[in-house]
Short mmCIF file of C-alpha atoms in Angstrom, two decimals:
data_model
loop_
_atom_site.label_atom_id
_atom_site.label_comp_id
_atom_site.label_asym_id
_atom_site.label_seq_id
_atom_site.Cartn_x
_atom_site.Cartn_y
_atom_site.Cartn_z
CA MET K 1 43.08 10.21 68.42
CA SER K 2 42.41 8.10 65.29
CA GLU K 3 41.42 4.81 66.75
CA THR K 4 39.82 3.46 69.81
CA GLU K 5 43.33 2.69 71.09
CA ASP K 6 45.29 5.93 72.05
CA ILE K 7 47.20 6.36 68.92
CA TRP K 8 47.94 9.89 67.58
CA ASP K 9 47.91 10.29 63.75
CA VAL K 10 51.05 12.34 63.92
CA LEU K 11 53.63 12.96 66.71
CA MET K 12 56.16 15.71 66.05
CA VAL K 13 59.50 15.85 67.92
CA GLY K 14 60.49 19.59 68.68
CA ALA K 15 58.18 22.59 68.56
CA GLY K 16 60.31 24.69 66.29
CA PRO K 17 58.91 26.65 63.25
CA ALA K 18 58.98 23.36 61.14
CA SER K 19 56.74 21.37 63.25
CA LEU K 20 54.40 24.23 64.42
CA SER K 21 53.92 25.15 60.64
CA SER K 22 53.40 21.28 59.86
CA ALA K 23 50.86 21.04 62.75
CA ILE K 24 48.82 23.88 61.38
CA TYR K 25 48.36 21.77 58.22
CA THR K 26 47.91 18.37 59.89
CA THR K 27 45.40 19.52 62.37
CA ARG K 28 43.44 21.32 59.57
CA GLU K 29 43.37 17.95 57.79
CA ASP K 30 41.78 16.58 61.02
CA LEU K 31 44.77 14.48 61.73
CA SER K 32 45.32 14.32 65.60
CA THR K 33 48.61 16.03 66.30
CA VAL K 34 50.88 16.08 69.32
CA ILE K 35 54.24 17.96 69.55
CA TYR K 36 56.89 17.07 72.16
CA GLU K 37 59.23 19.95 73.20
CA LYS K 38 62.08 19.58 75.74
CA GLY K 39 63.26 23.18 75.38
CA VAL K 40 61.79 26.34 73.98
CA ILE K 41 58.66 26.40 72.03
CA GLY K 42 59.60 28.13 68.85
CA GLY K 43 63.04 26.57 68.76
CA LEU K 44 66.36 28.51 68.35
CA ALA K 45 64.30 31.12 66.39
CA SER K 46 62.64 32.01 69.67
CA THR K 47 66.03 32.87 71.22
CA THR K 48 67.01 35.14 68.39
CA ASP K 49 66.60 38.82 69.14
CA TRP K 50 65.17 40.05 65.87
CA ILE K 51 64.20 38.37 62.52
CA ASP K 52 64.17 40.49 59.56
CA ASN K 53 63.95 37.85 56.77
CA TYR K 54 60.85 36.00 57.63
CA PRO K 55 58.11 36.90 55.01
CA GLY K 56 54.92 38.75 56.22
CA PHE K 57 56.54 40.94 58.70
CA ALA K 58 57.40 44.24 56.97
CA GLU K 59 59.27 45.60 59.90
CA GLY K 60 60.69 42.40 61.17
CA VAL K 61 59.52 40.37 64.18
CA SER K 62 61.14 39.26 67.60
CA GLY K 63 62.08 35.57 67.77
CA LEU K 64 59.80 35.28 70.81
CA GLU K 65 56.82 36.90 69.11
CA LEU K 66 57.24 34.60 66.05
CA GLY K 67 57.44 31.48 68.17
CA GLU K 68 54.32 32.60 70.19
CA GLN K 69 52.41 33.41 67.10
CA LEU K 70 53.21 29.95 65.55
CA GLN K 71 52.25 28.15 68.85
CA GLN K 72 48.97 29.99 69.07
CA GLN K 73 48.25 29.28 65.32
CA ALA K 74 48.94 25.63 65.70
CA GLU K 75 46.95 25.40 68.94
CA ARG K 76 44.06 27.15 67.38
CA PHE K 77 43.46 24.18 65.10
CA GLY K 78 43.83 21.66 67.88
CA ALA K 79 47.62 20.73 68.05
CA LYS K 80 48.60 19.54 71.52
CA ILE K 81 52.02 20.60 72.83
CA GLU K 82 53.55 18.57 75.49
CA LEU K 83 56.61 19.80 77.51
CA GLY K 84 58.68 16.69 77.54
CA GLU K 85 61.41 14.92 75.90
CA VAL K 86 61.49 12.24 73.22
CA LEU K 87 64.00 9.58 74.13
CA GLY K 88 63.60 7.12 71.16
CA ILE K 89 61.36 5.89 68.31
CA LYS K 90 60.43 2.34 67.47
CA ASP K 91 58.68 1.15 64.36
CA VAL K 92 56.31 -1.69 65.06
CA GLY K 93 54.72 -1.81 61.75
CA LYS K 94 51.27 -0.34 62.04
CA TYR K 95 52.35 2.46 64.29
CA LYS K 96 55.49 3.70 66.01
CA ILE K 97 56.12 3.68 69.78
CA ILE K 98 57.79 6.87 70.85
CA SER K 99 59.32 6.67 74.27
CA THR K 100 59.21 10.06 76.09
CA THR K 101 60.05 11.36 79.68
CA ASP K 102 56.34 11.00 80.34
CA GLY K 103 56.03 7.38 79.05
CA ASP K 104 55.46 5.58 75.82
CA VAL K 105 53.17 7.18 73.34
CA LYS K 106 51.98 5.68 70.02
CA ALA K 107 51.62 7.37 66.55
CA ARG K 108 51.03 6.28 63.07
CA ALA K 109 53.40 8.79 61.68
CA VAL K 110 56.28 10.76 63.19
CA LEU K 111 57.84 14.09 62.18
CA ILE K 112 61.34 14.87 63.51
CA SER K 113 62.06 18.61 63.50
CA THR K 114 64.39 18.85 66.48
CA GLY K 115 66.56 21.59 64.83
CA SER K 116 69.95 22.30 66.02
CA ASP K 117 71.78 23.88 68.77
CA TYR K 118 74.75 26.25 68.92
CA LYS K 119 78.18 24.52 68.64
CA ARG K 120 80.68 24.72 71.44
CA LEU K 121 84.27 25.93 70.67
CA GLY K 122 85.94 23.12 72.75
CA ILE K 123 88.70 25.40 74.14
CA PRO K 124 90.13 25.66 77.66
CA GLY K 125 87.86 27.72 80.01
CA GLU K 126 84.72 27.27 77.89
CA ALA K 127 83.10 24.59 80.03
CA GLU K 128 84.60 26.02 83.25
CA TYR K 129 83.07 29.44 82.84
CA TYR K 130 79.76 28.33 81.23
CA ALA K 131 77.01 30.73 82.48
CA LYS K 132 79.72 32.54 84.47
CA GLY K 133 81.01 34.47 81.62
CA VAL K 134 80.57 32.08 78.72
CA HIS K 135 77.15 32.23 77.02
CA TYR K 136 75.21 30.87 74.02
CA CYS K 137 72.07 33.01 74.35
CA ALA K 138 72.43 36.79 74.06
CA THR K 139 68.72 37.60 74.60
CA CYS K 140 68.85 35.54 77.89
CA ASP K 141 72.03 36.53 79.48
CA GLY K 142 73.00 39.90 77.91
CA ALA K 143 71.33 41.89 80.63
CA PHE K 144 74.22 40.85 83.03
CA TYR K 145 76.62 43.05 81.05
CA ARG K 146 75.47 46.53 81.31
CA GLU K 147 78.41 48.88 80.98
CA LYS K 148 80.79 45.87 80.53
CA ARG K 149 83.08 44.64 77.71
CA LEU K 150 82.27 41.57 75.76
CA VAL K 151 83.74 39.23 73.16
CA VAL K 152 81.47 37.66 70.60
CA VAL K 153 82.95 34.76 68.47
CA GLY K 154 81.68 33.94 65.09
CA GLY K 155 81.19 35.51 61.70
CA GLY K 156 77.81 34.23 60.63
CA ASN K 157 74.34 35.73 60.82
CA SER K 158 73.71 34.73 64.49
CA ALA K 159 77.09 36.19 65.72
CA VAL K 160 76.48 39.58 63.89
CA GLN K 161 72.95 39.77 64.82
CA GLU K 162 73.54 39.01 68.44
CA ALA K 163 76.53 41.27 68.68
CA MET K 164 74.44 44.22 67.63
CA PHE K 165 71.73 43.15 70.20
CA LEU K 166 74.42 43.09 72.96
CA THR K 167 75.25 46.65 72.26
CA LYS K 168 72.03 47.49 74.31
CA TYR K 169 74.17 46.54 77.35
CA ALA K 170 77.83 46.39 76.51
CA ILE K 171 80.08 49.39 76.01
CA HIS K 172 82.61 47.61 73.85
CA ILE K 173 82.45 44.34 71.87
CA ASP K 174 85.30 42.52 70.19
CA LEU K 175 83.86 40.39 67.32
CA ILE K 176 86.35 37.56 66.70
CA ILE K 177 86.18 35.86 63.34
CA ARG K 178 88.41 32.85 62.38
CA GLY K 179 88.23 33.42 58.69
CA ASP K 180 89.16 36.32 56.43
CA LYS K 181 85.46 37.36 55.74
CA PHE K 182 81.94 37.33 57.30
CA ARG K 183 79.55 34.51 56.57
CA ALA K 184 76.76 36.75 57.48
CA SER K 185 74.27 38.31 54.88
CA GLU K 186 75.40 41.56 53.30
CA VAL K 187 72.54 43.44 54.95
CA LEU K 188 73.80 42.63 58.42
CA ILE K 189 77.30 43.36 57.51
CA HIS K 190 76.31 46.95 56.35
CA GLU K 191 74.20 47.24 59.47
CA LEU K 192 77.39 46.68 61.56
CA ASP K 193 78.74 50.11 60.46
CA LYS K 194 76.02 51.62 62.68
CA PHE K 195 77.84 50.16 65.84
CA PRO K 196 81.15 51.67 66.25
CA MET K 197 81.56 49.97 69.61
CA ILE K 198 81.84 46.69 67.83
CA LYS K 199 85.43 45.99 66.69
CA VAL K 200 85.88 43.22 64.20
CA HIS K 201 88.92 41.01 64.27
CA MET K 202 89.26 38.81 61.22
CA ASN K 203 91.85 35.96 60.77
CA THR K 204 91.77 35.47 64.48
CA THR K 205 91.38 32.15 66.35
CA THR K 206 89.85 31.91 69.79
CA ASP K 207 92.15 29.71 71.89
CA GLU K 208 91.36 30.10 75.56
CA ILE K 209 88.97 31.74 77.92
CA VAL K 210 90.73 32.91 81.00
CA GLY K 211 89.25 34.09 84.28
CA SER K 212 89.86 34.57 87.97
CA ASP K 213 87.58 34.45 91.19
CA GLY K 214 84.98 32.60 89.13
CA LYS K 215 84.61 35.31 86.47
CA VAL K 216 85.93 35.68 82.93
CA THR K 217 88.74 38.26 82.60
CA LYS K 218 90.12 37.79 79.04
CA VAL K 219 89.89 35.67 75.93
CA VAL K 220 93.27 34.62 74.27
CA GLY K 221 93.34 34.35 70.53
CA THR K 222 95.99 34.11 67.77
CA ASN K 223 96.27 36.41 64.81
CA LYS K 224 96.61 33.97 61.93
CA LYS K 225 98.53 36.41 59.77
CA THR K 226 101.20 37.33 62.31
CA GLY K 227 101.06 34.17 64.40
CA LYS K 228 101.07 36.41 67.41
CA LYS K 229 98.92 35.75 70.55
CA VAL K 230 96.35 38.44 71.05
CA ASP K 231 94.56 39.29 74.46
CA PHE K 232 90.99 40.50 74.60
CA PRO K 233 90.09 41.79 78.08
CA THR K 234 86.53 40.99 78.62
CA ASP K 235 83.80 40.42 81.16
CA GLY K 236 81.99 37.76 79.04
CA VAL K 237 82.06 35.73 75.88
CA PHE K 238 79.09 34.90 73.68
CA ILE K 239 79.73 32.10 71.09
CA PHE K 240 77.92 31.64 67.73
CA ILE K 241 80.09 29.43 65.68
CA GLY K 242 77.63 27.41 63.84
CA LEU K 243 75.01 24.64 64.59
CA LEU K 244 74.91 21.19 65.78
CA PRO K 245 71.98 18.92 64.82
CA ASN K 246 69.82 17.53 67.67
CA THR K 247 69.96 13.88 66.72
CA GLY K 248 71.44 12.25 69.74
CA PHE K 249 68.15 10.57 70.73
CA LEU K 250 68.03 8.78 67.41
CA LYS K 251 71.26 6.70 67.86
CA ASP K 252 69.45 3.44 68.40
CA THR K 253 66.53 3.96 65.91
CA GLY K 254 68.32 3.02 62.74
CA ILE K 255 67.39 6.34 61.23
CA GLU K 256 70.01 7.20 58.62
CA LEU K 257 72.10 10.36 59.26
CA ASP K 258 74.65 12.00 57.02
CA GLU K 259 78.32 12.45 57.82
CA ILE K 260 77.57 15.52 60.08
CA GLY K 261 74.81 14.00 61.91
CA LEU K 262 71.88 15.49 59.89
CA ILE K 263 68.85 13.29 59.05
CA LYS K 264 68.66 11.97 55.51
CA THR K 265 65.36 12.05 53.68
CA ASP K 266 63.92 11.29 50.25
CA GLU K 267 62.03 13.73 47.92
CA ASN K 268 58.96 13.21 50.35
CA LEU K 269 60.94 14.31 53.31
CA GLU K 270 60.67 10.71 54.53
CA THR K 271 63.50 9.06 56.25
CA ASN K 272 64.60 5.39 55.64
CA ILE K 273 61.96 4.27 58.16
CA PRO K 274 58.60 4.44 56.47
CA GLY K 275 56.21 6.86 58.32
CA VAL K 276 58.98 8.77 59.88
CA PHE K 277 59.52 12.18 58.30
CA CYS K 278 61.90 15.03 58.79
CA ALA K 279 61.68 18.83 58.22
CA GLY K 280 63.71 21.95 59.13
CA ASP K 281 67.32 22.45 60.29
CA VAL K 282 67.84 19.02 61.33
CA ARG K 283 67.31 17.60 57.75
CA SER K 284 70.33 16.94 55.54
CA GLY K 285 70.26 19.56 52.73
CA ALA K 286 68.25 22.02 54.74
CA THR K 287 69.08 25.63 54.18
CA MET K 288 68.89 26.57 57.83
CA GLN K 289 66.40 29.34 57.36
CA ILE K 290 63.18 29.85 59.34
CA ALA K 291 61.16 30.47 56.03
CA SER K 292 62.58 27.14 54.61
CA ALA K 293 61.78 25.29 57.82
CA THR K 294 58.01 26.48 57.78
CA GLY K 295 57.85 25.55 54.19
CA GLU K 296 59.33 22.12 54.76
CA GLY K 297 56.88 21.59 57.61
CA ALA K 298 53.92 22.31 55.39
CA THR K 299 55.34 19.89 52.65
CA ALA K 300 55.87 17.23 55.30
CA ALA K 301 52.24 17.62 56.46
CA LEU K 302 50.98 16.98 53.03
CA LYS K 303 53.39 13.99 52.61
CA ILE K 304 52.26 12.56 55.99
CA ARG K 305 48.55 12.86 54.99
CA LYS K 306 49.35 10.83 51.82
CA TYR K 307 51.26 8.26 53.87
CA LEU K 308 48.34 7.91 56.21
CA GLU K 309 45.81 7.51 53.54
CA LYS K 310 47.87 4.79 51.89
CA ASN K 311 48.64 2.97 55.16
CA SER K 312 45.40 3.19 57.09
CA MET A 1 55.19 22.20 99.18
CA ALA A 2 56.37 25.52 97.69
CA LYS A 3 55.40 28.57 99.71
CA ASP A 4 56.83 30.89 97.24
CA ILE A 5 58.29 30.84 93.83
CA THR A 6 60.34 33.77 92.41
CA ILE A 7 61.71 33.85 88.86
CA TYR A 8 64.40 36.19 87.79
CA THR A 9 63.90 36.86 84.04
CA THR A 10 64.74 39.23 81.18
CA ASN A 11 62.26 40.68 78.46
CA THR A 12 63.92 38.74 75.66
CA CYS A 13 64.64 35.27 77.33
CA ALA A 14 62.82 32.50 75.71
CA TYR A 15 63.76 30.02 78.44
CA CYS A 16 62.27 32.46 80.99
CA VAL A 17 59.01 32.29 79.09
CA MET A 18 59.09 28.49 79.12
CA VAL A 19 59.57 28.42 82.94
CA LYS A 20 56.51 30.87 83.29
CA LYS A 21 54.43 28.77 80.81
CA TRP A 22 55.23 25.57 82.55
CA LEU A 23 54.53 26.92 86.09
CA THR A 24 51.19 28.34 84.71
CA ALA A 25 50.32 25.07 83.18
CA LYS A 26 50.92 23.31 86.54
CA GLY A 27 48.82 25.89 88.45
CA LYS A 28 51.86 27.21 90.39
CA PRO A 29 51.72 30.99 91.08
CA TYR A 30 54.97 32.75 90.98
CA GLN A 31 56.58 36.17 91.34
CA GLU A 32 58.76 37.66 88.74
CA VAL A 33 61.82 39.76 88.98
CA ASN A 34 62.52 41.31 85.49
CA LEU A 35 66.09 42.36 85.25
CA ASP A 36 65.46 44.52 82.26
CA GLU A 37 63.03 46.66 84.45
CA THR A 38 64.93 46.27 87.65
CA PRO A 39 68.67 46.10 86.52
CA GLU A 40 69.72 46.94 89.96
CA ARG A 41 68.59 43.34 91.09
CA ALA A 42 70.92 41.64 88.62
CA GLU A 43 73.66 41.43 91.37
CA GLU A 44 71.03 39.73 93.55
CA ALA A 45 70.35 37.14 91.00
CA TYR A 46 73.95 36.49 90.55
CA LYS A 47 74.56 36.08 94.28
CA ILE A 48 71.73 33.62 94.51
CA SER A 49 72.70 31.55 91.63
CA GLY A 50 76.36 32.08 91.18
CA GLN A 51 75.70 32.45 87.46
CA LEU A 52 75.32 35.28 84.99
CA ALA A 53 72.33 33.83 83.47
CA VAL A 54 68.57 33.74 83.51
CA PRO A 55 66.14 32.15 84.22
CA VAL A 56 66.93 31.67 87.77
CA THR A 57 63.93 30.18 89.74
CA VAL A 58 64.04 30.30 93.63
CA VAL A 59 61.58 27.92 95.34
CA THR A 60 60.89 28.59 99.05
CA LYS A 61 59.58 25.54 100.65
CA ASP A 62 57.20 25.51 103.63
CA ASP A 63 60.11 24.97 106.04
CA ASP A 64 61.74 28.17 104.46
CA GLN A 65 64.38 26.01 102.74
CA LYS A 66 65.30 27.50 99.39
CA GLU A 67 66.05 25.63 96.21
CA VAL A 68 67.45 27.48 93.26
CA ILE A 69 67.06 26.20 89.79
CA ILE A 70 69.02 27.63 86.95
CA GLY A 71 67.67 27.49 83.36
CA TYR A 72 64.64 25.74 82.03
CA ASN A 73 65.29 22.36 83.61
CA LEU A 74 62.18 20.32 84.10
CA ALA A 75 64.08 17.43 85.75
CA LYS A 76 64.82 19.91 88.58
CA LEU A 77 61.86 22.31 88.47
CA ALA A 78 59.24 19.50 88.71
CA PRO A 79 60.27 18.01 92.04
CA ALA A 80 61.23 21.36 93.51
CA VAL A 81 57.71 22.79 93.11
CA SER A 82 55.71 19.53 93.82
#
């Protein structure tokens, strides 16, 4: 701690790649650093089966392994990770008071890097069959679908990557894409050719998840070109249709968000509240890449150091 | 008090790792049933939890009562193992 009172130099919200990277820098600058994580250390990246576009891993790296390495590296220099949730942030001038599930904590600067979570479709059956056939984490729940049929919804990198991962278990996958083309990278689209058990359905909406006896039996969609309803018999559905920022805990803080709920920052990655910084997927303008998140984390650390030098 | 803690996991499940890390940090020993290594026990996990998801943590209390916690849910895990 920086003072006789228990005040951390930096408190980071969320232990994803952005803050773990930032913590490597802040701790090496001898800034006392604590990170609060309510979910998975390593963030959404840790739930990803395989990461091929993060520099430094010639053959790629599993999301779990990357998260583990980032954690160990940050802890090696003294970062402390607390498994708890941040509920709010209050600026009281010289420091901030951060309310957490373990009580109030003080810090001179705050870095918000809470990332995002997978969006819900909001269709009938989705909530009813959650974890009983409807899933958002292939690496967690794929193992329940050995020799079964699956539907994967989405046309971006996550949907394509996770559909390929699920072929470890499933015998057939219908990949339903609302638009007329993939949003995934070219490399992943070409990779799909190696998986004949994945059948791609473009221009198809996902309208309803139907089940009986507590288990999913089919997904009903609509072919946008013909207007006809299409049934996809299945044992389960994995949904990867984009990301939703984790900013719910900021609603009473006065921190400015953009129209989709991402945190606005200036060129110093600082929010409208002095001493509160933001990096990674939750930042307005972020490119939603792990490499960008770790880069932003490092930048934020240097900006935080400057802020603390000026305001100590 | 918890007499036994058993976690159903898979190799790639990050939330399973978090449950194990949290229990280790709290000094609580546990047994692990890895469904990638013992796929025949997936049905057992489903019967216990009613869900096709991991992690599933089964806490057996001193009086042999069982509490089942689905997911990485500290609000439920903490009182269950205390």
